[in-house]
């Protein structure tokens, strides 16, 4: 059997797992993995939805944190990235035909892998683009997902050389004339810690760069015009009060205040109309909160465990013991 997950000396794969591929409605093969906790009784399963240009290996540390609390983790690489089927001959182009395909893939994953092979109740942890997918699909997930945690959901764009309005206009024009398969730029920037908008933790940044260099087939280049216009349209829809009112799954939005990809103000504005959602600011953190320095990452994990029923039970028992 060919290798499914990859490791580096600084980022070994967690044990006690099942890995493989599942088939989508339109015939693509998406890579997935299920990680089990060591306890006899599972406290539930966390479904992790990745951001753009992410892959399962990037979450090994977070997966260990969650399984140590008695939770199982189920996750998969989004279509067109990581170890899943690519959608174009030019493998490094980040492309999507319809944003709804992401939602349908999540539905297929829940049906084929999560429901039969993991443990109830089910929770959703979604970062960036994964957060946008979760927000879009949320009205239809009420009977399946008990709670959602959104990390810097991709509901706006900042930190680019052009304004979001210009990017949207260019992407829309290219898509309208049949050139939606082209990215707006062909430049592939070499990862550089000094000016990165993702994390202030140099060790975790370099660990991720080492993984990218060891397994470049997992990485992705700039998004295509079609990907961008589909994302912008989805942002418009999910941030409307009508859509937010239709979401009834209890949710927290973990919002880094120094996010260099998604404006913090957009995440703050989202919470005003999100009746089922509550904003949890992480002061000083950058976009990838679970790749951040310990002080920020610990705050995000504490918010997660306080919100997910049962996952903080051991900590509560320790506190009770100290008080006796």
mmCIF file of N, CA and C in Angstrom, residues 137-247:
data_model
loop_
_atom_site.group_PDB
_atom_site.id
_atom_site.type_symbol
_atom_site.label_atom_id
_atom_site.label_comp_id
_atom_site.label_asym_id
_atom_site.label_seq_id
_atom_site.Cartn_x
_atom_site.Cartn_y
_atom_site.Cartn_z
ATOM 1 N N UNK A 137 -22.430 25.741 4.953
ATOM 2 C CA UNK A 137 -23.149 24.474 5.111
ATOM 3 C C UNK A 137 -23.946 24.387 6.403
ATOM 4 N N UNK A 138 -23.698 25.293 7.347
ATOM 5 C CA UNK A 138 -24.245 25.178 8.700
ATOM 6 C C UNK A 138 -25.757 24.998 8.788
ATOM 7 N N UNK A 139 -26.565 25.704 7.986
ATOM 8 C CA UNK A 139 -28.019 25.513 8.119
ATOM 9 C C UNK A 139 -28.470 24.072 7.876
ATOM 10 N N UNK A 140 -27.656 23.300 7.151
ATOM 11 C CA UNK A 140 -28.028 21.919 6.827
ATOM 12 C C UNK A 140 -27.320 20.897 7.719
ATOM 13 N N UNK A 141 -26.514 21.391 8.661
ATOM 14 C CA UNK A 141 -25.743 20.490 9.522
ATOM 15 C C UNK A 141 -26.332 20.357 10.920
ATOM 16 N N UNK A 142 -27.464 20.979 11.164
ATOM 17 C CA UNK A 142 -28.032 21.051 12.509
ATOM 18 C C UNK A 142 -28.237 19.686 13.142
ATOM 19 N N UNK A 143 -28.657 18.703 12.373
ATOM 20 C CA UNK A 143 -28.939 17.370 12.924
ATOM 21 C C UNK A 143 -27.683 16.505 13.032
ATOM 22 N N UNK A 144 -26.546 17.011 12.553
ATOM 23 C CA UNK A 144 -25.323 16.206 12.552
ATOM 24 C C UNK A 144 -24.240 16.768 13.469
ATOM 25 N N UNK A 145 -24.072 18.075 13.471
ATOM 26 C CA UNK A 145 -22.999 18.721 14.214
ATOM 27 C C UNK A 145 -23.574 19.384 15.458
ATOM 28 N N UNK A 146 -23.008 19.050 16.627
ATOM 29 C CA UNK A 146 -23.514 19.614 17.884
ATOM 30 C C UNK A 146 -23.007 21.031 18.139
ATOM 31 N N UNK A 147 -21.725 21.265 17.840
ATOM 32 C CA UNK A 147 -21.138 22.588 18.063
ATOM 33 C C UNK A 147 -20.054 22.857 17.018
ATOM 34 N N UNK A 148 -19.846 24.140 16.721
ATOM 35 C CA UNK A 148 -18.825 24.541 15.755
ATOM 36 C C UNK A 148 -17.847 25.524 16.398
ATOM 37 N N UNK A 149 -16.577 25.362 16.038
ATOM 38 C CA UNK A 149 -15.535 26.313 16.408
ATOM 39 C C UNK A 149 -14.903 26.787 15.106
ATOM 40 N N UNK A 150 -15.018 28.082 14.836
ATOM 41 C CA UNK A 150 -14.475 28.659 13.608
ATOM 42 C C UNK A 150 -13.239 29.476 13.955
ATOM 43 N N UNK A 151 -12.129 29.159 13.328
ATOM 44 C CA UNK A 151 -10.875 29.857 13.551
ATOM 45 C C UNK A 151 -10.582 30.766 12.364
ATOM 46 N N UNK A 152 -10.625 32.086 12.604
ATOM 47 C CA UNK A 152 -10.355 33.070 11.550
ATOM 48 C C UNK A 152 -11.069 32.725 10.248
ATOM 49 N N UNK A 153 -12.400 32.591 10.282
ATOM 50 C CA UNK A 153 -13.125 32.197 9.062
ATOM 51 C C UNK A 153 -12.899 33.171 7.919
ATOM 52 N N UNK A 154 -12.785 32.648 6.722
ATOM 53 C CA UNK A 154 -12.431 33.444 5.543
ATOM 54 C C UNK A 154 -13.665 34.198 5.032
ATOM 55 N N UNK A 155 -13.970 35.319 5.694
ATOM 56 C CA UNK A 155 -15.137 36.114 5.329
ATOM 57 C C UNK A 155 -14.746 37.501 4.839
ATOM 58 N N UNK A 156 -13.469 37.700 4.613
ATOM 59 C CA UNK A 156 -12.948 38.958 4.100
ATOM 60 C C UNK A 156 -11.498 38.751 3.719
ATOM 61 N N UNK A 157 -10.903 39.760 3.111
ATOM 62 C CA UNK A 157 -9.534 39.618 2.621
ATOM 63 C C UNK A 157 -8.773 40.909 2.874
ATOM 64 N N UNK A 158 -7.560 40.759 3.403
ATOM 65 C CA UNK A 158 -6.688 41.900 3.634
ATOM 66 C C UNK A 158 -5.247 41.479 3.392
ATOM 67 N N UNK A 159 -4.329 42.448 3.419
ATOM 68 C CA UNK A 159 -2.909 42.145 3.314
ATOM 69 C C UNK A 159 -2.422 41.845 1.920
ATOM 70 N N UNK A 160 -3.238 42.147 0.883
ATOM 71 C CA UNK A 160 -2.829 41.890 -0.497
ATOM 72 C C UNK A 160 -2.304 43.168 -1.150
ATOM 73 N N UNK A 161 -1.564 43.020 -2.244
ATOM 74 C CA UNK A 161 -1.020 44.193 -2.932
ATOM 75 C C UNK A 161 -2.110 45.020 -3.596
ATOM 76 N N UNK A 162 -3.230 44.388 -3.947
ATOM 77 C CA UNK A 162 -4.380 45.086 -4.509
ATOM 78 C C UNK A 162 -5.542 45.019 -3.525
ATOM 79 N N UNK A 163 -6.479 45.953 -3.634
ATOM 80 C CA UNK A 163 -7.624 45.962 -2.733
ATOM 81 C C UNK A 163 -8.567 44.809 -3.068
ATOM 82 N N UNK A 164 -9.378 44.361 -2.095
ATOM 83 C CA UNK A 164 -10.357 43.311 -2.385
ATOM 84 C C UNK A 164 -11.277 43.666 -3.543
ATOM 85 N N UNK A 165 -11.636 44.933 -3.674
ATOM 86 C CA UNK A 165 -12.514 45.347 -4.772
ATOM 87 C C UNK A 165 -11.849 45.114 -6.125
ATOM 88 N N UNK A 166 -10.562 45.460 -6.221
ATOM 89 C CA UNK A 166 -9.837 45.260 -7.482
ATOM 90 C C UNK A 166 -9.669 43.775 -7.767
ATOM 91 N N UNK A 167 -9.307 43.004 -6.748
ATOM 92 C CA UNK A 167 -9.135 41.550 -6.922
ATOM 93 C C UNK A 167 -10.432 40.923 -7.397
ATOM 94 N N UNK A 168 -11.518 41.332 -6.785
ATOM 95 C CA UNK A 168 -12.824 40.777 -7.158
ATOM 96 C C UNK A 168 -13.185 41.150 -8.599
ATOM 97 N N UNK A 169 -12.919 42.377 -8.996
ATOM 98 C CA UNK A 169 -13.235 42.812 -10.357
ATOM 99 C C UNK A 169 -12.414 42.039 -11.388
ATOM 100 N N UNK A 170 -11.118 41.869 -11.120
ATOM 101 C CA UNK A 170 -10.264 41.130 -12.042
ATOM 102 C C UNK A 170 -10.683 39.667 -12.132
ATOM 103 N N UNK A 171 -10.953 39.057 -10.984
ATOM 104 C CA UNK A 171 -11.366 37.656 -10.979
ATOM 105 C C UNK A 171 -12.693 37.480 -11.707
ATOM 106 N N UNK A 172 -13.611 38.410 -11.502
ATOM 107 C CA UNK A 172 -14.902 38.333 -12.173
ATOM 108 C C UNK A 172 -14.786 38.482 -13.668
ATOM 109 N N UNK A 173 -13.921 39.381 -14.112
ATOM 110 C CA UNK A 173 -13.729 39.597 -15.554
ATOM 111 C C UNK A 173 -13.129 38.366 -16.221
ATOM 112 N N UNK A 174 -12.077 37.809 -15.616
ATOM 113 C CA UNK A 174 -11.450 36.614 -16.182
ATOM 114 C C UNK A 174 -12.433 35.451 -16.244
ATOM 115 N N UNK A 175 -13.204 35.283 -15.193
ATOM 116 C CA UNK A 175 -14.176 34.193 -15.164
ATOM 117 C C UNK A 175 -15.256 34.388 -16.218
ATOM 118 N N UNK A 176 -15.709 35.626 -16.386
ATOM 119 C CA UNK A 176 -16.784 35.920 -17.335
ATOM 120 C C UNK A 176 -16.382 35.650 -18.778
ATOM 121 N N UNK A 177 -15.082 35.808 -19.085
ATOM 122 C CA UNK A 177 -14.615 35.605 -20.467
ATOM 123 C C UNK A 177 -14.034 34.208 -20.667
ATOM 124 N N UNK A 178 -14.273 33.312 -19.709
ATOM 125 C CA UNK A 178 -13.850 31.926 -19.870
ATOM 126 C C UNK A 178 -12.422 31.634 -19.458
ATOM 127 N N UNK A 179 -11.819 32.551 -18.697
ATOM 128 C CA UNK A 179 -10.427 32.363 -18.269
ATOM 129 C C UNK A 179 -10.344 32.184 -16.755
ATOM 130 N N UNK A 180 -11.382 31.634 -16.175
ATOM 131 C CA UNK A 180 -11.413 31.439 -14.735
ATOM 132 C C UNK A 180 -10.381 30.455 -14.219
ATOM 133 N N UNK A 181 -9.792 29.679 -15.111
ATOM 134 C CA UNK A 181 -8.771 28.702 -14.707
ATOM 135 C C UNK A 181 -7.411 29.346 -14.480
ATOM 136 N N UNK A 182 -7.275 30.649 -14.772
ATOM 137 C CA UNK A 182 -5.990 31.330 -14.609
ATOM 138 C C UNK A 182 -5.885 31.980 -13.234
ATOM 139 N N UNK A 183 -4.719 31.896 -12.590
ATOM 140 C CA UNK A 183 -4.512 32.663 -11.353
ATOM 141 C C UNK A 183 -4.251 34.125 -11.691
ATOM 142 N N UNK A 184 -4.482 35.011 -10.724
ATOM 143 C CA UNK A 184 -4.240 36.438 -10.966
ATOM 144 C C UNK A 184 -2.755 36.764 -10.946
ATOM 145 N N UNK A 185 -1.959 35.872 -10.367
ATOM 146 C CA UNK A 185 -0.512 36.053 -10.361
ATOM 147 C C UNK A 185 0.148 34.701 -10.539
ATOM 148 N N UNK A 186 1.307 34.706 -11.148
ATOM 149 C CA UNK A 186 2.056 33.453 -11.316
ATOM 150 C C UNK A 186 3.232 33.385 -10.345
ATOM 151 N N UNK A 187 3.352 34.412 -9.503
ATOM 152 C CA UNK A 187 4.481 34.469 -8.581
ATOM 153 C C UNK A 187 4.283 33.515 -7.410
ATOM 154 N N UNK A 188 5.287 32.698 -7.147
ATOM 155 C CA UNK A 188 5.301 31.823 -5.977
ATOM 156 C C UNK A 188 6.331 32.377 -5.001
ATOM 157 N N UNK A 189 5.851 32.975 -3.927
ATOM 158 C CA UNK A 189 6.735 33.632 -2.972
ATOM 159 C C UNK A 189 7.394 32.615 -2.062
ATOM 160 N N UNK A 190 8.698 32.751 -1.912
ATOM 161 C CA UNK A 190 9.435 31.881 -1.001
ATOM 162 C C UNK A 190 9.020 32.194 0.438
ATOM 163 N N UNK A 191 8.628 31.167 1.225
ATOM 164 C CA UNK A 191 8.211 31.422 2.610
ATOM 165 C C UNK A 191 9.302 32.126 3.408
ATOM 166 N N UNK A 192 8.928 33.193 4.078
ATOM 167 C CA UNK A 192 9.884 34.000 4.829
ATOM 168 C C UNK A 192 9.252 34.387 6.159
ATOM 169 N N UNK A 193 9.846 33.954 7.251
ATOM 170 C CA UNK A 193 9.242 34.193 8.562
ATOM 171 C C UNK A 193 9.104 35.677 8.867
ATOM 172 N N UNK A 194 10.061 36.486 8.460
ATOM 173 C CA UNK A 194 10.104 37.894 8.877
ATOM 174 C C UNK A 194 8.893 38.690 8.424
ATOM 175 N N UNK A 195 8.300 38.341 7.287
ATOM 176 C CA UNK A 195 7.158 39.126 6.806
ATOM 177 C C UNK A 195 5.904 38.277 6.594
ATOM 178 N N UNK A 196 5.821 37.132 7.279
ATOM 179 C CA UNK A 196 4.655 36.276 7.080
ATOM 180 C C UNK A 196 3.472 36.769 7.918
ATOM 181 N N UNK A 197 2.236 36.663 7.385
ATOM 182 C CA UNK A 197 1.056 37.122 8.123
ATOM 183 C C UNK A 197 0.384 36.024 8.934
ATOM 184 N N UNK A 198 1.000 34.825 8.977
ATOM 185 C CA UNK A 198 0.306 33.650 9.503
ATOM 186 C C UNK A 198 0.577 33.374 10.972
ATOM 187 N N UNK A 199 1.831 33.499 11.400
ATOM 188 C CA UNK A 199 2.191 33.136 12.767
ATOM 189 C C UNK A 199 3.410 33.924 13.231
ATOM 190 N N UNK A 200 3.471 34.181 14.538
ATOM 191 C CA UNK A 200 4.649 34.816 15.129
ATOM 192 C C UNK A 200 5.554 33.784 15.792
ATOM 193 N N UNK A 201 5.240 32.493 15.605
ATOM 194 C CA UNK A 201 6.046 31.414 16.180
ATOM 195 C C UNK A 201 7.016 30.894 15.125
ATOM 196 N N UNK A 202 8.302 31.202 15.300
ATOM 197 C CA UNK A 202 9.285 30.836 14.279
ATOM 198 C C UNK A 202 9.475 29.331 14.174
ATOM 199 N N UNK A 203 9.444 28.635 15.315
ATOM 200 C CA UNK A 203 9.634 27.184 15.274
ATOM 201 C C UNK A 203 8.529 26.508 14.472
ATOM 202 N N UNK A 204 7.277 26.839 14.748
ATOM 203 C CA UNK A 204 6.174 26.207 14.022
ATOM 204 C C UNK A 204 6.176 26.631 12.555
ATOM 205 N N UNK A 205 6.550 27.877 12.294
ATOM 206 C CA UNK A 205 6.651 28.322 10.901
ATOM 207 C C UNK A 205 7.677 27.483 10.149
ATOM 208 N N UNK A 206 8.875 27.309 10.724
ATOM 209 C CA UNK A 206 9.930 26.550 10.057
ATOM 210 C C UNK A 206 9.579 25.066 9.968
ATOM 211 N N UNK A 207 8.853 24.540 10.946
ATOM 212 C CA UNK A 207 8.386 23.156 10.873
ATOM 213 C C UNK A 207 7.480 22.959 9.666
ATOM 214 N N UNK A 208 6.590 23.920 9.422
ATOM 215 C CA UNK A 208 5.693 23.818 8.268
ATOM 216 C C UNK A 208 6.446 23.986 6.951
ATOM 217 N N UNK A 209 7.437 24.871 6.947
ATOM 218 C CA UNK A 209 8.257 25.047 5.742
ATOM 219 C C UNK A 209 9.033 23.767 5.442
ATOM 220 N N UNK A 210 9.560 23.116 6.479
ATOM 221 C CA UNK A 210 10.294 21.860 6.288
ATOM 222 C C UNK A 210 9.386 20.798 5.685
ATOM 223 N N UNK A 211 8.139 20.735 6.124
ATOM 224 C CA UNK A 211 7.185 19.785 5.561
ATOM 225 C C UNK A 211 6.919 20.099 4.086
ATOM 226 N N UNK A 212 6.770 21.381 3.766
ATOM 227 C CA UNK A 212 6.537 21.785 2.375
ATOM 228 C C UNK A 212 7.707 21.402 1.476
ATOM 229 N N UNK A 213 8.924 21.585 1.987
ATOM 230 C CA UNK A 213 10.109 21.267 1.192
ATOM 231 C C UNK A 213 10.299 19.762 1.046
ATOM 232 N N UNK A 214 9.968 19.013 2.090
ATOM 233 C CA UNK A 214 10.124 17.559 2.032
ATOM 234 C C UNK A 214 9.081 16.923 1.119
ATOM 235 N N UNK A 215 7.874 17.499 1.089
ATOM 236 C CA UNK A 215 6.772 16.931 0.306
ATOM 237 C C UNK A 215 6.072 18.038 -0.492
ATOM 238 N N UNK A 216 6.756 18.588 -1.492
ATOM 239 C CA UNK A 216 6.179 19.705 -2.258
ATOM 240 C C UNK A 216 4.890 19.334 -2.979
ATOM 241 N N UNK A 217 4.636 18.038 -3.185
ATOM 242 C CA UNK A 217 3.406 17.624 -3.857
ATOM 243 C C UNK A 217 2.159 17.935 -3.029
ATOM 244 N N UNK A 218 2.340 18.239 -1.750
ATOM 245 C CA UNK A 218 1.199 18.577 -0.906
ATOM 246 C C UNK A 218 0.808 20.045 -1.006
ATOM 247 N N UNK A 219 1.692 20.870 -1.532
ATOM 248 C CA UNK A 219 1.489 22.311 -1.484
ATOM 249 C C UNK A 219 0.751 22.827 -2.711
ATOM 250 N N UNK A 220 0.343 24.078 -2.607
ATOM 251 C CA UNK A 220 -0.498 24.699 -3.622
ATOM 252 C C UNK A 220 0.007 26.108 -3.905
ATOM 253 N N UNK A 221 -0.208 26.579 -5.137
ATOM 254 C CA UNK A 221 0.160 27.932 -5.511
ATOM 255 C C UNK A 221 -1.012 28.888 -5.382
ATOM 256 N N UNK A 222 -0.991 29.990 -6.133
ATOM 257 C CA UNK A 222 -2.049 30.994 -6.027
ATOM 258 C C UNK A 222 -3.401 30.449 -6.475
ATOM 259 N N UNK A 223 -4.488 31.001 -5.941
ATOM 260 C CA UNK A 223 -5.827 30.573 -6.373
ATOM 261 C C UNK A 223 -6.144 31.105 -7.769
ATOM 262 N N UNK A 224 -6.995 30.383 -8.476
ATOM 263 C CA UNK A 224 -7.435 30.844 -9.790
ATOM 264 C C UNK A 224 -8.511 31.911 -9.639
ATOM 265 N N UNK A 225 -8.802 32.585 -10.756
ATOM 266 C CA UNK A 225 -9.854 33.602 -10.757
ATOM 267 C C UNK A 225 -11.192 32.994 -10.364
ATOM 268 N N UNK A 226 -11.472 31.785 -10.853
ATOM 269 C CA UNK A 226 -12.741 31.141 -10.531
ATOM 270 C C UNK A 226 -12.832 30.835 -9.032
ATOM 271 N N UNK A 227 -11.721 30.381 -8.452
ATOM 272 C CA UNK A 227 -11.724 30.110 -7.011
ATOM 273 C C UNK A 227 -12.048 31.386 -6.249
ATOM 274 N N UNK A 228 -11.418 32.478 -6.620
ATOM 275 C CA UNK A 228 -11.617 33.735 -5.912
ATOM 276 C C UNK A 228 -13.055 34.234 -6.034
ATOM 277 N N UNK A 229 -13.604 34.217 -7.232
ATOM 278 C CA UNK A 229 -14.954 34.754 -7.407
ATOM 279 C C UNK A 229 -15.974 33.879 -6.686
ATOM 280 N N UNK A 230 -15.760 32.558 -6.670
ATOM 281 C CA UNK A 230 -16.648 31.670 -5.929
ATOM 282 C C UNK A 230 -16.550 31.950 -4.424
ATOM 283 N N UNK A 231 -15.346 32.216 -3.935
ATOM 284 C CA UNK A 231 -15.173 32.529 -2.514
ATOM 285 C C UNK A 231 -15.843 33.853 -2.163
ATOM 286 N N UNK A 232 -15.653 34.883 -2.993
ATOM 287 C CA UNK A 232 -16.269 36.185 -2.726
ATOM 288 C C UNK A 232 -17.795 36.075 -2.701
ATOM 289 N N UNK A 233 -18.362 35.341 -3.638
ATOM 290 C CA UNK A 233 -19.820 35.182 -3.675
ATOM 291 C C UNK A 233 -20.322 34.462 -2.425
ATOM 292 N N UNK A 234 -19.559 33.478 -1.980
ATOM 293 C CA UNK A 234 -19.955 32.750 -0.777
ATOM 294 C C UNK A 234 -19.850 33.645 0.455
ATOM 295 N N UNK A 235 -18.800 34.475 0.515
ATOM 296 C CA UNK A 235 -18.681 35.427 1.614
ATOM 297 C C UNK A 235 -19.910 36.327 1.696
ATOM 298 N N UNK A 236 -20.339 36.848 0.555
ATOM 299 C CA UNK A 236 -21.514 37.727 0.532
ATOM 300 C C UNK A 236 -22.733 37.021 1.117
ATOM 301 N N UNK A 237 -22.894 35.771 0.742
ATOM 302 C CA UNK A 237 -24.089 35.037 1.156
ATOM 303 C C UNK A 237 -24.058 34.694 2.644
ATOM 304 N N UNK A 238 -22.910 34.179 3.120
ATOM 305 C CA UNK A 238 -22.891 33.699 4.508
ATOM 306 C C UNK A 238 -22.858 34.824 5.522
ATOM 307 N N UNK A 239 -22.452 36.022 5.132
ATOM 308 C CA UNK A 239 -22.409 37.138 6.070
ATOM 309 C C UNK A 239 -23.698 37.950 6.075
ATOM 310 N N UNK A 240 -24.660 37.569 5.261
ATOM 311 C CA UNK A 240 -25.945 38.271 5.263
ATOM 312 C C UNK A 240 -26.707 37.924 6.542
ATOM 313 N N UNK A 241 -27.421 38.878 7.118
ATOM 314 C CA UNK A 241 -28.194 38.574 8.328
ATOM 315 C C UNK A 241 -29.154 37.407 8.136
ATOM 316 N N UNK A 242 -29.765 37.304 6.957
ATOM 317 C CA UNK A 242 -30.713 36.213 6.704
ATOM 318 C C UNK A 242 -30.036 34.857 6.877
ATOM 319 N N UNK A 243 -28.838 34.696 6.303
ATOM 320 C CA UNK A 243 -28.137 33.414 6.416
ATOM 321 C C UNK A 243 -27.705 33.165 7.855
ATOM 322 N N UNK A 244 -27.154 34.172 8.501
ATOM 323 C CA UNK A 244 -26.678 33.993 9.871
ATOM 324 C C UNK A 244 -27.820 33.653 10.817
ATOM 325 N N UNK A 245 -29.000 34.242 10.600
ATOM 326 C CA UNK A 245 -30.157 33.921 11.437
ATOM 327 C C UNK A 245 -30.588 32.467 11.260
ATOM 328 N N UNK A 246 -30.254 31.875 10.103
ATOM 329 C CA UNK A 246 -30.684 30.490 9.834
ATOM 330 C C UNK A 246 -29.775 29.453 10.476
ATOM 331 N N UNK A 247 -28.648 29.874 11.040
ATOM 332 C CA UNK A 247 -27.717 28.947 11.684
ATOM 333 C C UNK A 247 -28.099 28.803 13.156
#
